[in-house]
Amino acid sequence: MAEHASEVNADPKGLVQRRETRTSTNWIAMIRLFDGTEIPCNVKDISKSGAKLGVPSSWDLPSAFMLKILGRDFVMRVTLAWRRGNYAGVHIDRIAKLPPAVETTAPVETTKPDYSSIGTRSRRFLGE
């Protein structure tokens, strides 16, 4: 009988060896569903191919969604791999670089003040 890959890679303590090194993080992120809904979450750890997210169990997650780490210039398309309580594991399908932020405020047009009336008297005060 063939053994599962996880059993082959298990150490004596029963822990499964990962193919890639995971880096512990505590990044703030946003899950963006394809209908535009945004769900705040945090990235607990990440590797080249996946991540562990902290997201309230009250949110139902679809099988695929976008993940944006705040303060970074990229967005990831991910697939839900597992869900347990307030945690979710995702597989990173694609990473896309975001375009540079465009300033949204229009430049304010300034008009030169009219100083020609300074120092002149109004006729109504002169009694004329």
mmCIF file of N, CA, C and O in Angstrom, residues 15-88:
data_model
loop_
_atom_site.group_PDB
_atom_site.id
_atom_site.type_symbol
_atom_site.label_atom_id
_atom_site.label_comp_id
_atom_site.label_asym_id
_atom_site.label_seq_id
_atom_site.Cartn_x
_atom_site.Cartn_y
_atom_site.Cartn_z
ATOM 1 N N LEU A 15 5.128 15.659 13.123
ATOM 2 C CA LEU A 15 4.944 16.917 12.418
ATOM 3 C C LEU A 15 5.292 16.750 10.945
ATOM 4 O O LEU A 15 6.241 16.066 10.593
ATOM 5 N N VAL A 16 4.514 17.377 10.093
ATOM 6 C CA VAL A 16 4.736 17.277 8.654
ATOM 7 C C VAL A 16 5.770 18.315 8.222
ATOM 8 O O VAL A 16 5.681 19.477 8.604
ATOM 9 N N GLN A 17 6.763 17.863 7.458
ATOM 10 C CA GLN A 17 7.765 18.776 6.916
ATOM 11 C C GLN A 17 7.151 19.533 5.732
ATOM 12 O O GLN A 17 6.539 18.943 4.865
ATOM 13 N N ARG A 18 7.308 20.829 5.724
ATOM 14 C CA ARG A 18 6.795 21.663 4.645
ATOM 15 C C ARG A 18 7.793 21.676 3.496
ATOM 16 O O ARG A 18 8.994 21.575 3.690
ATOM 17 N N ARG A 19 7.269 21.848 2.282
ATOM 18 C CA ARG A 19 8.141 21.946 1.114
ATOM 19 C C ARG A 19 8.903 23.264 1.109
ATOM 20 O O ARG A 19 10.004 23.355 0.614
ATOM 21 N N GLU A 20 8.273 24.303 1.655
ATOM 22 C CA GLU A 20 8.875 25.629 1.660
ATOM 23 C C GLU A 20 8.885 26.194 3.073
ATOM 24 O O GLU A 20 8.014 25.891 3.876
ATOM 25 N N THR A 21 9.863 27.007 3.335
ATOM 26 C CA THR A 21 9.976 27.645 4.641
ATOM 27 C C THR A 21 8.874 28.684 4.802
ATOM 28 O O THR A 21 8.622 29.468 3.898
ATOM 29 N N ARG A 22 8.235 28.667 5.964
ATOM 30 C CA ARG A 22 7.223 29.667 6.271
ATOM 31 C C ARG A 22 7.844 30.734 7.152
ATOM 32 O O ARG A 22 8.637 30.436 8.034
ATOM 33 N N THR A 23 7.448 31.963 6.904
ATOM 34 C CA THR A 23 7.924 33.090 7.687
ATOM 35 C C THR A 23 6.772 33.604 8.536
ATOM 36 O O THR A 23 5.710 33.922 8.004
ATOM 37 N N SER A 24 6.975 33.683 9.849
ATOM 38 C CA SER A 24 5.947 34.235 10.732
ATOM 39 C C SER A 24 5.807 35.724 10.482
ATOM 40 O O SER A 24 6.808 36.433 10.346
ATOM 41 N N THR A 25 4.570 36.171 10.410
ATOM 42 C CA THR A 25 4.280 37.590 10.202
ATOM 43 C C THR A 25 3.098 37.976 11.070
ATOM 44 O O THR A 25 2.473 37.124 11.697
ATOM 45 N N ASN A 26 2.790 39.220 11.073
ATOM 46 C CA ASN A 26 1.548 39.711 11.670
ATOM 47 C C ASN A 26 1.085 40.894 10.831
ATOM 48 O O ASN A 26 0.788 41.961 11.344
ATOM 49 N N TRP A 27 1.040 40.689 9.509
ATOM 50 C CA TRP A 27 0.680 41.737 8.579
ATOM 51 C C TRP A 27 -0.825 41.944 8.575
ATOM 52 O O TRP A 27 -1.602 41.000 8.611
ATOM 53 N N ILE A 28 -1.230 43.196 8.494
ATOM 54 C CA ILE A 28 -2.643 43.532 8.339
ATOM 55 C C ILE A 28 -2.961 43.445 6.851
ATOM 56 O O ILE A 28 -2.200 43.926 6.012
ATOM 57 N N ALA A 29 -4.089 42.821 6.538
ATOM 58 C CA ALA A 29 -4.451 42.609 5.138
ATOM 59 C C ALA A 29 -5.951 42.766 4.950
ATOM 60 O O ALA A 29 -6.707 42.862 5.921
ATOM 61 N N MET A 30 -6.353 42.791 3.691
ATOM 62 C CA MET A 30 -7.766 42.847 3.335
ATOM 63 C C MET A 30 -8.058 41.734 2.346
ATOM 64 O O MET A 30 -7.346 41.561 1.358
ATOM 65 N N ILE A 31 -9.098 40.977 2.656
ATOM 66 C CA ILE A 31 -9.617 39.997 1.711
ATOM 67 C C ILE A 31 -10.633 40.739 0.867
ATOM 68 O O ILE A 31 -11.503 41.424 1.395
ATOM 69 N N ARG A 32 -10.504 40.645 -0.439
ATOM 70 C CA ARG A 32 -11.476 41.286 -1.322
ATOM 71 C C ARG A 32 -12.165 40.205 -2.129
ATOM 72 O O ARG A 32 -11.535 39.501 -2.919
ATOM 73 N N LEU A 33 -13.467 40.066 -1.892
ATOM 74 C CA LEU A 33 -14.262 39.096 -2.635
ATOM 75 C C LEU A 33 -14.579 39.667 -4.008
ATOM 76 O O LEU A 33 -14.507 40.879 -4.230
ATOM 77 N N PHE A 34 -14.951 38.817 -4.943
ATOM 78 C CA PHE A 34 -15.177 39.264 -6.306
ATOM 79 C C PHE A 34 -16.432 40.118 -6.446
ATOM 80 O O PHE A 34 -16.599 40.802 -7.450
ATOM 81 N N ASP A 35 -17.301 40.140 -5.416
ATOM 82 C CA ASP A 35 -18.467 41.029 -5.443
ATOM 83 C C ASP A 35 -18.154 42.396 -4.850
ATOM 84 O O ASP A 35 -19.017 43.251 -4.738
ATOM 85 N N GLY A 36 -16.885 42.625 -4.438
ATOM 86 C CA GLY A 36 -16.457 43.910 -3.894
ATOM 87 C C GLY A 36 -16.415 43.970 -2.377
ATOM 88 O O GLY A 36 -15.908 44.931 -1.819
ATOM 89 N N THR A 37 -16.936 42.958 -1.698
ATOM 90 C CA THR A 37 -16.902 42.920 -0.238
ATOM 91 C C THR A 37 -15.465 42.842 0.246
ATOM 92 O O THR A 37 -14.668 42.090 -0.310
ATOM 93 N N GLU A 38 -15.127 43.632 1.273
ATOM 94 C CA GLU A 38 -13.796 43.589 1.858
ATOM 95 C C GLU A 38 -13.887 43.110 3.294
ATOM 96 O O GLU A 38 -14.741 43.557 4.054
ATOM 97 N N ILE A 39 -12.995 42.192 3.656
ATOM 98 C CA ILE A 39 -12.960 41.607 4.987
ATOM 99 C C ILE A 39 -11.568 41.835 5.563
ATOM 100 O O ILE A 39 -10.580 41.384 4.990
ATOM 101 N N PRO A 40 -11.470 42.533 6.695
ATOM 102 C CA PRO A 40 -10.148 42.716 7.300
ATOM 103 C C PRO A 40 -9.641 41.392 7.878
ATOM 104 O O PRO A 40 -10.410 40.586 8.391
ATOM 105 N N CYS A 41 -8.343 41.181 7.762
ATOM 106 C CA CYS A 41 -7.732 39.963 8.308
ATOM 107 C C CYS A 41 -6.277 40.263 8.600
ATOM 108 O O CYS A 41 -5.816 41.375 8.418
ATOM 109 N N ASN A 42 -5.543 39.244 9.059
ATOM 110 C CA ASN A 42 -4.092 39.387 9.164
ATOM 111 C C ASN A 42 -3.425 38.109 8.706
ATOM 112 O O ASN A 42 -4.002 37.034 8.756
ATOM 113 N N VAL A 43 -2.215 38.290 8.203
ATOM 114 C CA VAL A 43 -1.434 37.172 7.689
ATOM 115 C C VAL A 43 -0.544 36.698 8.824
ATOM 116 O O VAL A 43 0.321 37.431 9.302
ATOM 117 N N LYS A 44 -0.764 35.464 9.275
ATOM 118 C CA LYS A 44 -0.010 34.904 10.403
ATOM 119 C C LYS A 44 1.340 34.349 9.966
ATOM 120 O O LYS A 44 2.320 34.469 10.673
ATOM 121 N N ASP A 45 1.360 33.682 8.811
ATOM 122 C CA ASP A 45 2.624 33.236 8.225
ATOM 123 C C ASP A 45 2.458 33.120 6.726
ATOM 124 O O ASP A 45 1.351 33.079 6.205
ATOM 125 N N ILE A 46 3.593 33.120 6.026
ATOM 126 C CA ILE A 46 3.549 33.109 4.564
ATOM 127 C C ILE A 46 4.757 32.355 4.021
ATOM 128 O O ILE A 46 5.813 32.309 4.658
ATOM 129 N N SER A 47 4.570 31.720 2.871
ATOM 130 C CA SER A 47 5.654 31.072 2.138
ATOM 131 C C SER A 47 5.501 31.456 0.673
ATOM 132 O O SER A 47 4.622 32.247 0.327
ATOM 133 N N LYS A 48 6.316 30.894 -0.185
ATOM 134 C CA LYS A 48 6.225 31.200 -1.612
ATOM 135 C C LYS A 48 4.892 30.763 -2.211
ATOM 136 O O LYS A 48 4.408 31.368 -3.157
ATOM 137 N N SER A 49 4.292 29.705 -1.655
ATOM 138 C CA SER A 49 3.087 29.165 -2.278
ATOM 139 C C SER A 49 1.814 29.306 -1.454
ATOM 140 O O SER A 49 0.738 29.009 -1.951
ATOM 141 N N GLY A 50 1.905 29.754 -0.201
ATOM 142 C CA GLY A 50 0.694 29.832 0.596
ATOM 143 C C GLY A 50 0.830 30.715 1.811
ATOM 144 O O GLY A 50 1.895 31.262 2.088
ATOM 145 N N ALA A 51 -0.283 30.848 2.527
ATOM 146 C CA ALA A 51 -0.299 31.692 3.723
ATOM 147 C C ALA A 51 -1.365 31.202 4.689
ATOM 148 O O ALA A 51 -2.318 30.531 4.293
ATOM 149 N N LYS A 52 -1.170 31.554 5.945
ATOM 150 C CA LYS A 52 -2.159 31.281 6.982
ATOM 151 C C LYS A 52 -2.744 32.623 7.394
ATOM 152 O O LYS A 52 -2.015 33.540 7.766
ATOM 153 N N LEU A 53 -4.067 32.740 7.301
ATOM 154 C CA LEU A 53 -4.752 33.983 7.599
ATOM 155 C C LEU A 53 -5.523 33.882 8.902
ATOM 156 O O LEU A 53 -6.098 32.829 9.199
ATOM 157 N N GLY A 54 -5.557 34.949 9.641
ATOM 158 C CA GLY A 54 -6.437 35.078 10.787
ATOM 159 C C GLY A 54 -7.651 35.862 10.330
ATOM 160 O O GLY A 54 -7.538 37.024 9.954
ATOM 161 N N VAL A 55 -8.811 35.212 10.302
ATOM 162 C CA VAL A 55 -10.047 35.853 9.845
ATOM 163 C C VAL A 55 -11.199 35.305 10.688
ATOM 164 O O VAL A 55 -11.259 34.098 10.931
ATOM 165 N N PRO A 56 -12.071 36.180 11.198
ATOM 166 C CA PRO A 56 -13.149 35.709 12.066
ATOM 167 C C PRO A 56 -13.973 34.596 11.419
ATOM 168 O O PRO A 56 -14.288 34.645 10.233
ATOM 169 N N SER A 57 -14.308 33.595 12.225
ATOM 170 C CA SER A 57 -15.063 32.450 11.709
ATOM 171 C C SER A 57 -16.467 32.846 11.271
ATOM 172 O O SER A 57 -17.124 32.102 10.545
ATOM 173 N N SER A 58 -16.926 34.026 11.675
ATOM 174 C CA SER A 58 -18.260 34.478 11.271
ATOM 175 C C SER A 58 -18.334 34.818 9.782
ATOM 176 O O SER A 58 -19.414 34.896 9.211
ATOM 177 N N TRP A 59 -17.183 35.005 9.143
ATOM 178 C CA TRP A 59 -17.148 35.296 7.705
ATOM 179 C C TRP A 59 -17.037 33.996 6.919
ATOM 180 O O TRP A 59 -16.123 33.205 7.148
ATOM 181 N N ASP A 60 -17.939 33.790 5.982
ATOM 182 C CA ASP A 60 -17.834 32.668 5.055
ATOM 183 C C ASP A 60 -16.919 33.089 3.917
ATOM 184 O O ASP A 60 -17.111 34.154 3.325
ATOM 185 N N LEU A 61 -15.923 32.282 3.634
ATOM 186 C CA LEU A 61 -14.993 32.602 2.557
ATOM 187 C C LEU A 61 -15.292 31.731 1.340
ATOM 188 O O LEU A 61 -15.524 30.535 1.478
ATOM 189 N N PRO A 62 -15.264 32.318 0.147
ATOM 190 C CA PRO A 62 -15.447 31.521 -1.066
ATOM 191 C C PRO A 62 -14.183 30.720 -1.372
ATOM 192 O O PRO A 62 -13.157 30.876 -0.704
ATOM 193 N N SER A 63 -14.234 29.915 -2.396
ATOM 194 C CA SER A 63 -13.085 29.070 -2.738
ATOM 195 C C SER A 63 -11.912 29.870 -3.299
ATOM 196 O O SER A 63 -10.779 29.432 -3.225
ATOM 197 N N ALA A 64 -12.166 31.078 -3.845
ATOM 198 C CA ALA A 64 -11.094 31.920 -4.388
ATOM 199 C C ALA A 64 -11.412 33.384 -4.098
ATOM 200 O O ALA A 64 -12.580 33.782 -4.097
ATOM 201 N N PHE A 65 -10.380 34.168 -3.842
ATOM 202 C CA PHE A 65 -10.546 35.598 -3.577
ATOM 203 C C PHE A 65 -9.207 36.298 -3.724
ATOM 204 O O PHE A 65 -8.180 35.663 -3.953
ATOM 205 N N MET A 66 -9.226 37.625 -3.578
ATOM 206 C CA MET A 66 -8.017 38.432 -3.666
ATOM 207 C C MET A 66 -7.559 38.775 -2.259
ATOM 208 O O MET A 66 -8.377 38.925 -1.351
ATOM 209 N N LEU A 67 -6.251 38.920 -2.074
ATOM 210 C CA LEU A 67 -5.680 39.263 -0.785
ATOM 211 C C LEU A 67 -4.699 40.411 -0.989
ATOM 212 O O LEU A 67 -3.770 40.309 -1.792
ATOM 213 N N LYS A 68 -4.926 41.517 -0.275
ATOM 214 C CA LYS A 68 -4.067 42.693 -0.365
ATOM 215 C C LYS A 68 -3.463 42.956 1.007
ATOM 216 O O LYS A 68 -4.173 43.155 1.980
ATOM 217 N N ILE A 69 -2.147 42.906 1.085
ATOM 218 C CA ILE A 69 -1.437 43.216 2.322
ATOM 219 C C ILE A 69 -1.232 44.723 2.354
ATOM 220 O O ILE A 69 -0.676 45.298 1.417
ATOM 221 N N LEU A 70 -1.725 45.359 3.416
ATOM 222 C CA LEU A 70 -1.649 46.812 3.497
ATOM 223 C C LEU A 70 -0.195 47.271 3.551
ATOM 224 O O LEU A 70 0.630 46.669 4.223
ATOM 225 N N GLY A 71 0.091 48.331 2.807
ATOM 226 C CA GLY A 71 1.439 48.871 2.764
ATOM 227 C C GLY A 71 2.333 48.209 1.721
ATOM 228 O O GLY A 71 3.496 48.564 1.605
ATOM 229 N N ARG A 72 1.818 47.247 0.987
ATOM 230 C CA ARG A 72 2.596 46.567 -0.064
ATOM 231 C C ARG A 72 2.016 46.939 -1.426
ATOM 232 O O ARG A 72 0.835 47.260 -1.540
ATOM 233 N N ASP A 73 2.823 46.867 -2.469
ATOM 234 C CA ASP A 73 2.377 47.275 -3.796
ATOM 235 C C ASP A 73 1.979 46.096 -4.687
ATOM 236 O O ASP A 73 2.186 46.125 -5.882
ATOM 237 N N PHE A 74 1.412 45.061 -4.075
ATOM 238 C CA PHE A 74 0.956 43.924 -4.863
ATOM 239 C C PHE A 74 -0.321 43.347 -4.258
ATOM 240 O O PHE A 74 -0.676 43.629 -3.119
ATOM 241 N N VAL A 75 -1.007 42.558 -5.065
ATOM 242 C CA VAL A 75 -2.218 41.877 -4.638
ATOM 243 C C VAL A 75 -2.084 40.425 -5.080
ATOM 244 O O VAL A 75 -1.425 40.131 -6.080
ATOM 245 N N MET A 76 -2.660 39.517 -4.306
ATOM 246 C CA MET A 76 -2.559 38.087 -4.619
ATOM 247 C C MET A 76 -3.940 37.500 -4.885
ATOM 248 O O MET A 76 -4.892 37.835 -4.191
ATOM 249 N N ARG A 77 -4.011 36.633 -5.871
ATOM 250 C CA ARG A 77 -5.212 35.828 -6.078
ATOM 251 C C ARG A 77 -4.925 34.514 -5.375
ATOM 252 O O ARG A 77 -3.907 33.874 -5.634
ATOM 253 N N VAL A 78 -5.825 34.123 -4.456
ATOM 254 C CA VAL A 78 -5.585 32.933 -3.648
ATOM 255 C C VAL A 78 -6.774 31.979 -3.722
ATOM 256 O O VAL A 78 -7.890 32.376 -4.049
ATOM 257 N N THR A 79 -6.492 30.718 -3.395
ATOM 258 C CA THR A 79 -7.512 29.675 -3.324
ATOM 259 C C THR A 79 -7.537 29.154 -1.892
ATOM 260 O O THR A 79 -6.484 28.872 -1.313
ATOM 261 N N LEU A 80 -8.731 29.029 -1.340
ATOM 262 C CA LEU A 80 -8.892 28.528 0.017
ATOM 263 C C LEU A 80 -8.502 27.055 0.064
ATOM 264 O O LEU A 80 -9.021 26.243 -0.692
ATOM 265 N N ALA A 81 -7.572 26.709 0.942
ATOM 266 C CA ALA A 81 -7.112 25.323 1.082
ATOM 267 C C ALA A 81 -7.786 24.640 2.268
ATOM 268 O O ALA A 81 -8.157 23.479 2.193
ATOM 269 N N TRP A 82 -7.931 25.370 3.378
ATOM 270 C CA TRP A 82 -8.570 24.820 4.568
ATOM 271 C C TRP A 82 -9.101 25.952 5.428
ATOM 272 O O TRP A 82 -8.717 27.099 5.275
ATOM 273 N N ARG A 83 -9.992 25.599 6.347
ATOM 274 C CA ARG A 83 -10.570 26.574 7.277
ATOM 275 C C ARG A 83 -10.810 25.894 8.617
ATOM 276 O O ARG A 83 -11.450 24.850 8.685
ATOM 277 N N ARG A 84 -10.248 26.454 9.697
ATOM 278 C CA ARG A 84 -10.446 25.939 11.059
ATOM 279 C C ARG A 84 -10.638 27.112 11.997
ATOM 280 O O ARG A 84 -9.693 27.852 12.265
ATOM 281 N N GLY A 85 -11.853 27.292 12.512
ATOM 282 C CA GLY A 85 -12.127 28.376 13.448
ATOM 283 C C GLY A 85 -11.809 29.734 12.853
ATOM 284 O O GLY A 85 -12.319 30.093 11.795
ATOM 285 N N ASN A 86 -10.951 30.484 13.550
ATOM 286 C CA ASN A 86 -10.587 31.830 13.099
ATOM 287 C C ASN A 86 -9.367 31.854 12.180
ATOM 288 O O ASN A 86 -8.745 32.902 12.009
ATOM 289 N N TYR A 87 -9.014 30.719 11.613
ATOM 290 C CA TYR A 87 -7.862 30.639 10.715
ATOM 291 C C TYR A 87 -8.271 30.034 9.383
ATOM 292 O O TYR A 87 -9.188 29.224 9.303
ATOM 293 N N ALA A 88 -7.545 30.437 8.345
ATOM 294 C CA ALA A 88 -7.770 29.894 7.008
ATOM 295 C C ALA A 88 -6.419 29.743 6.334
ATOM 296 O O ALA A 88 -5.547 30.617 6.457
#
